[in-house]
Amino acid sequence: MAQKPSKIREFQKRFPDEDSCLTHLMRTRFGERFTCFKCQKEATYFRVKARRSFECEHCGYQVYPTAGTPFEKTRTSLRDWFYVMFLFCETRNGVAAKEVERQLGVTYKTAWRMCHLIRLYMGYVDGDAPMGGPGKAVEVDETFIGGKDKQGKDDKAIVMGIVERGGDVVTRVVQARSKSHIVPHIVRFVRDGSRVHTDEASNFKLLKEKYGYDHEAVDHSAKEYVRGDVHTNSIETF
Ligand SMILES: [Zn+2]
């Protein structure tokens, strides 16, 4: 797993510290200027010192660019994460957790987890190929990402995820959690004959009735999370 020295130098120059990584994450996820989630004005967001956040120039609303990413709840530095992602980009035949353990001086468990999550996300970046197929289980779920409050109000983006158990992941930002916004993505990314697992069955009736999927749901509002092998734990974990 030898990297070209020039490539490593390039990486080190571009991402010399935590700040440069955090700023990159912010710009990649939200762009240079965007409509503030709170005051709704077109805004530039400035870095907040001593926090991993940026604030709106008008109202001071803070956005944490790591929210909803694997970097959110981890003691591993962003720079270490970025370095391992760099290894993934530069290495054709895969990155071994053992090697990450050695290069970063982290535990094997940490190294393995980093590699695992990066692989999942790269699956998303690479592949918008259809997933599932007859008999295969695919889970669908939506979640709110971004901002500070945990109430899931309008100031957050809604992201839907589709994951084949043990396989690929696709995520998409959607306008609303209604079936008209969710179902078209399922039809596009999930092959005929798949077993589609969701929560809240009512929203997804037409998966079976119109599109012929083998659809099964757990009812989270009734505190049902697992019934046999019917659950959405894989996508929620993702
Ligand atoms: Zn604002």
mmCIF file with all atom_site columns, N, CA and C in Angstrom, residues 171-195:
data_model
loop_
_atom_site.group_PDB
_atom_site.id
_atom_site.type_symbol
_atom_site.label_atom_id
_atom_site.label_alt_id
_atom_site.label_comp_id
_atom_site.label_asym_id
_atom_site.label_entity_id
_atom_site.label_seq_id
_atom_site.pdbx_PDB_ins_code
_atom_site.Cartn_x
_atom_site.Cartn_y
_atom_site.Cartn_z
_atom_site.occupancy
_atom_site.B_iso_or_equiv
_atom_site.pdbx_formal_charge
_atom_site.auth_seq_id
_atom_site.auth_comp_id
_atom_site.auth_asym_id
_atom_site.auth_atom_id
_atom_site.pdbx_PDB_model_num
ATOM 1  N N  . THR A 1 171 ? -28.148 7.493  -0.772 1.00 0.00 ? 171 THR A N  1
ATOM 2  C CA . THR A 1 171 ? -28.859 8.505  0.010  1.00 0.00 ? 171 THR A CA 1
ATOM 3  C C  . THR A 1 171 ? -29.243 9.655  -0.905 1.00 0.00 ? 171 THR A C  1
ATOM 4  N N  . ARG A 1 172 ? -30.336 10.295 -0.591 1.00 0.00 ? 172 ARG A N  1
ATOM 5  C CA . ARG A 1 172 ? -30.823 11.423 -1.368 1.00 0.00 ? 172 ARG A CA 1
ATOM 6  C C  . ARG A 1 172 ? -31.469 12.448 -0.442 1.00 0.00 ? 172 ARG A C  1
ATOM 7  N N  . VAL A 1 173 ? -31.255 13.721 -0.737 1.00 0.00 ? 173 VAL A N  1
ATOM 8  C CA . VAL A 1 173 ? -31.984 14.764 -0.027 1.00 0.00 ? 173 VAL A CA 1
ATOM 9  C C  . VAL A 1 173 ? -33.354 14.898 -0.674 1.00 0.00 ? 173 VAL A C  1
ATOM 10 N N  . VAL A 1 174 ? -34.407 14.886 0.141  1.00 0.00 ? 174 VAL A N  1
ATOM 11 C CA . VAL A 1 174 ? -35.762 14.993 -0.399 1.00 0.00 ? 174 VAL A CA 1
ATOM 12 C C  . VAL A 1 174 ? -36.489 16.189 0.234  1.00 0.00 ? 174 VAL A C  1
ATOM 13 N N  . GLN A 1 175 ? -37.517 16.662 -0.449 1.00 0.00 ? 175 GLN A N  1
ATOM 14 C CA . GLN A 1 175 ? -38.261 17.839 -0.006 1.00 0.00 ? 175 GLN A CA 1
ATOM 15 C C  . GLN A 1 175 ? -39.151 17.539 1.195  1.00 0.00 ? 175 GLN A C  1
ATOM 16 N N  . ALA A 1 176 ? -39.708 16.353 1.222  1.00 0.00 ? 176 ALA A N  1
ATOM 17 C CA . ALA A 1 176 ? -40.664 16.015 2.275  1.00 0.00 ? 176 ALA A CA 1
ATOM 18 C C  . ALA A 1 176 ? -40.674 14.511 2.489  1.00 0.00 ? 176 ALA A C  1
ATOM 19 N N  . ARG A 1 177 ? -41.302 14.083 3.608  1.00 0.00 ? 177 ARG A N  1
ATOM 20 C CA . ARG A 1 177 ? -41.329 12.658 3.913  1.00 0.00 ? 177 ARG A CA 1
ATOM 21 C C  . ARG A 1 177 ? -42.542 11.970 3.280  1.00 0.00 ? 177 ARG A C  1
ATOM 22 N N  . SER A 1 178 ? -43.281 12.680 2.457  1.00 0.00 ? 178 SER A N  1
ATOM 23 C CA . SER A 1 178 ? -44.485 12.101 1.860  1.00 0.00 ? 178 SER A CA 1
ATOM 24 C C  . SER A 1 178 ? -44.118 11.104 0.778  1.00 0.00 ? 178 SER A C  1
ATOM 25 N N  . LYS A 1 179 ? -45.083 10.247 0.453  1.00 0.00 ? 179 LYS A N  1
ATOM 26 C CA . LYS A 1 179 ? -44.787 9.176  -0.498 1.00 0.00 ? 179 LYS A CA 1
ATOM 27 C C  . LYS A 1 179 ? -44.420 9.713  -1.878 1.00 0.00 ? 179 LYS A C  1
ATOM 28 N N  . SER A 1 180 ? -44.978 10.870 -2.237 1.00 0.00 ? 180 SER A N  1
ATOM 29 C CA . SER A 1 180 ? -44.674 11.387 -3.578 1.00 0.00 ? 180 SER A CA 1
ATOM 30 C C  . SER A 1 180 ? -43.200 11.758 -3.712 1.00 0.00 ? 180 SER A C  1
ATOM 31 N N  . HIS A 1 181 ? -42.543 12.024 -2.583 1.00 0.00 ? 181 HIS A N  1
ATOM 32 C CA . HIS A 1 181 ? -41.115 12.353 -2.647 1.00 0.00 ? 181 HIS A CA 1
ATOM 33 C C  . HIS A 1 181 ? -40.222 11.130 -2.430 1.00 0.00 ? 181 HIS A C  1
ATOM 34 N N  . ILE A 1 182 ? -40.739 10.154 -1.713 1.00 0.00 ? 182 ILE A N  1
ATOM 35 C CA . ILE A 1 182 ? -39.906 9.009  -1.329 1.00 0.00 ? 182 ILE A CA 1
ATOM 36 C C  . ILE A 1 182 ? -39.988 7.866  -2.347 1.00 0.00 ? 182 ILE A C  1
ATOM 37 N N  . VAL A 1 183 ? -41.218 7.539  -2.722 1.00 0.00 ? 183 VAL A N  1
ATOM 38 C CA . VAL A 1 183 ? -41.422 6.337  -3.534 1.00 0.00 ? 183 VAL A CA 1
ATOM 39 C C  . VAL A 1 183 ? -40.678 6.356  -4.887 1.00 0.00 ? 183 VAL A C  1
ATOM 40 N N  . PRO A 1 184 ? -40.650 7.501  -5.583 1.00 0.00 ? 184 PRO A N  1
ATOM 41 C CA . PRO A 1 184 ? -39.931 7.496  -6.872 1.00 0.00 ? 184 PRO A CA 1
ATOM 42 C C  . PRO A 1 184 ? -38.465 7.037  -6.754 1.00 0.00 ? 184 PRO A C  1
ATOM 43 N N  . HIS A 1 185 ? -37.824 7.397  -5.626 1.00 0.00 ? 185 HIS A N  1
ATOM 44 C CA . HIS A 1 185 ? -36.431 6.971  -5.428 1.00 0.00 ? 185 HIS A CA 1
ATOM 45 C C  . HIS A 1 185 ? -36.345 5.463  -5.221 1.00 0.00 ? 185 HIS A C  1
ATOM 46 N N  . ILE A 1 186 ? -37.328 4.923  -4.507 1.00 0.00 ? 186 ILE A N  1
ATOM 47 C CA . ILE A 1 186 ? -37.332 3.479  -4.280 1.00 0.00 ? 186 ILE A CA 1
ATOM 48 C C  . ILE A 1 186 ? -37.483 2.757  -5.616 1.00 0.00 ? 186 ILE A C  1
ATOM 49 N N  . VAL A 1 187 ? -38.422 3.244  -6.412 1.00 0.00 ? 187 VAL A N  1
ATOM 50 C CA . VAL A 1 187 ? -38.673 2.606  -7.705 1.00 0.00 ? 187 VAL A CA 1
ATOM 51 C C  . VAL A 1 187 ? -37.430 2.687  -8.595 1.00 0.00 ? 187 VAL A C  1
ATOM 52 N N  . ARG A 1 188 ? -36.725 3.785  -8.484 1.00 0.00 ? 188 ARG A N  1
ATOM 53 C CA . ARG A 1 188 ? -35.542 3.951  -9.316 1.00 0.00 ? 188 ARG A CA 1
ATOM 54 C C  . ARG A 1 188 ? -34.380 3.059  -8.878 1.00 0.00 ? 188 ARG A C  1
ATOM 55 N N  . PHE A 1 189 ? -34.190 2.913  -7.548 1.00 0.00 ? 189 PHE A N  1
ATOM 56 C CA . PHE A 1 189 ? -32.976 2.261  -7.072 1.00 0.00 ? 189 PHE A CA 1
ATOM 57 C C  . PHE A 1 189 ? -33.154 0.808  -6.628 1.00 0.00 ? 189 PHE A C  1
ATOM 58 N N  . VAL A 1 190 ? -34.382 0.385  -6.434 1.00 0.00 ? 190 VAL A N  1
ATOM 59 C CA . VAL A 1 190 ? -34.593 -0.969 -5.914 1.00 0.00 ? 190 VAL A CA 1
ATOM 60 C C  . VAL A 1 190 ? -35.175 -1.877 -6.998 1.00 0.00 ? 190 VAL A C  1
ATOM 61 N N  . ARG A 1 191 ? -34.518 -3.008 -7.237 1.00 0.00 ? 191 ARG A N  1
ATOM 62 C CA . ARG A 1 191 ? -34.944 -3.929 -8.288 1.00 0.00 ? 191 ARG A CA 1
ATOM 63 C C  . ARG A 1 191 ? -36.263 -4.620 -7.950 1.00 0.00 ? 191 ARG A C  1
ATOM 64 N N  . ASP A 1 192 ? -36.972 -5.017 -9.000 1.00 0.00 ? 192 ASP A N  1
ATOM 65 C CA . ASP A 1 192 ? -38.222 -5.761 -8.823 1.00 0.00 ? 192 ASP A CA 1
ATOM 66 C C  . ASP A 1 192 ? -37.977 -7.007 -7.991 1.00 0.00 ? 192 ASP A C  1
ATOM 67 N N  . GLY A 1 193 ? -38.980 -7.368 -7.212 1.00 0.00 ? 193 GLY A N  1
ATOM 68 C CA . GLY A 1 193 ? -38.894 -8.624 -6.452 1.00 0.00 ? 193 GLY A CA 1
ATOM 69 C C  . GLY A 1 193 ? -38.204 -8.487 -5.117 1.00 0.00 ? 193 GLY A C  1
ATOM 70 N N  . SER A 1 194 ? -37.645 -7.302 -4.832 1.00 0.00 ? 194 SER A N  1
ATOM 71 C CA . SER A 1 194 ? -36.956 -7.118 -3.549 1.00 0.00 ? 194 SER A CA 1
ATOM 72 C C  . SER A 1 194 ? -37.969 -7.087 -2.413 1.00 0.00 ? 194 SER A C  1
ATOM 73 N N  . ARG A 1 195 ? -37.493 -7.474 -1.239 1.00 0.00 ? 195 ARG A N  1
ATOM 74 C CA . ARG A 1 195 ? -38.299 -7.305 -0.028 1.00 0.00 ? 195 ARG A CA 1
ATOM 75 C C  . ARG A 1 195 ? -37.946 -5.948 0.549  1.00 0.00 ? 195 ARG A C  1
#
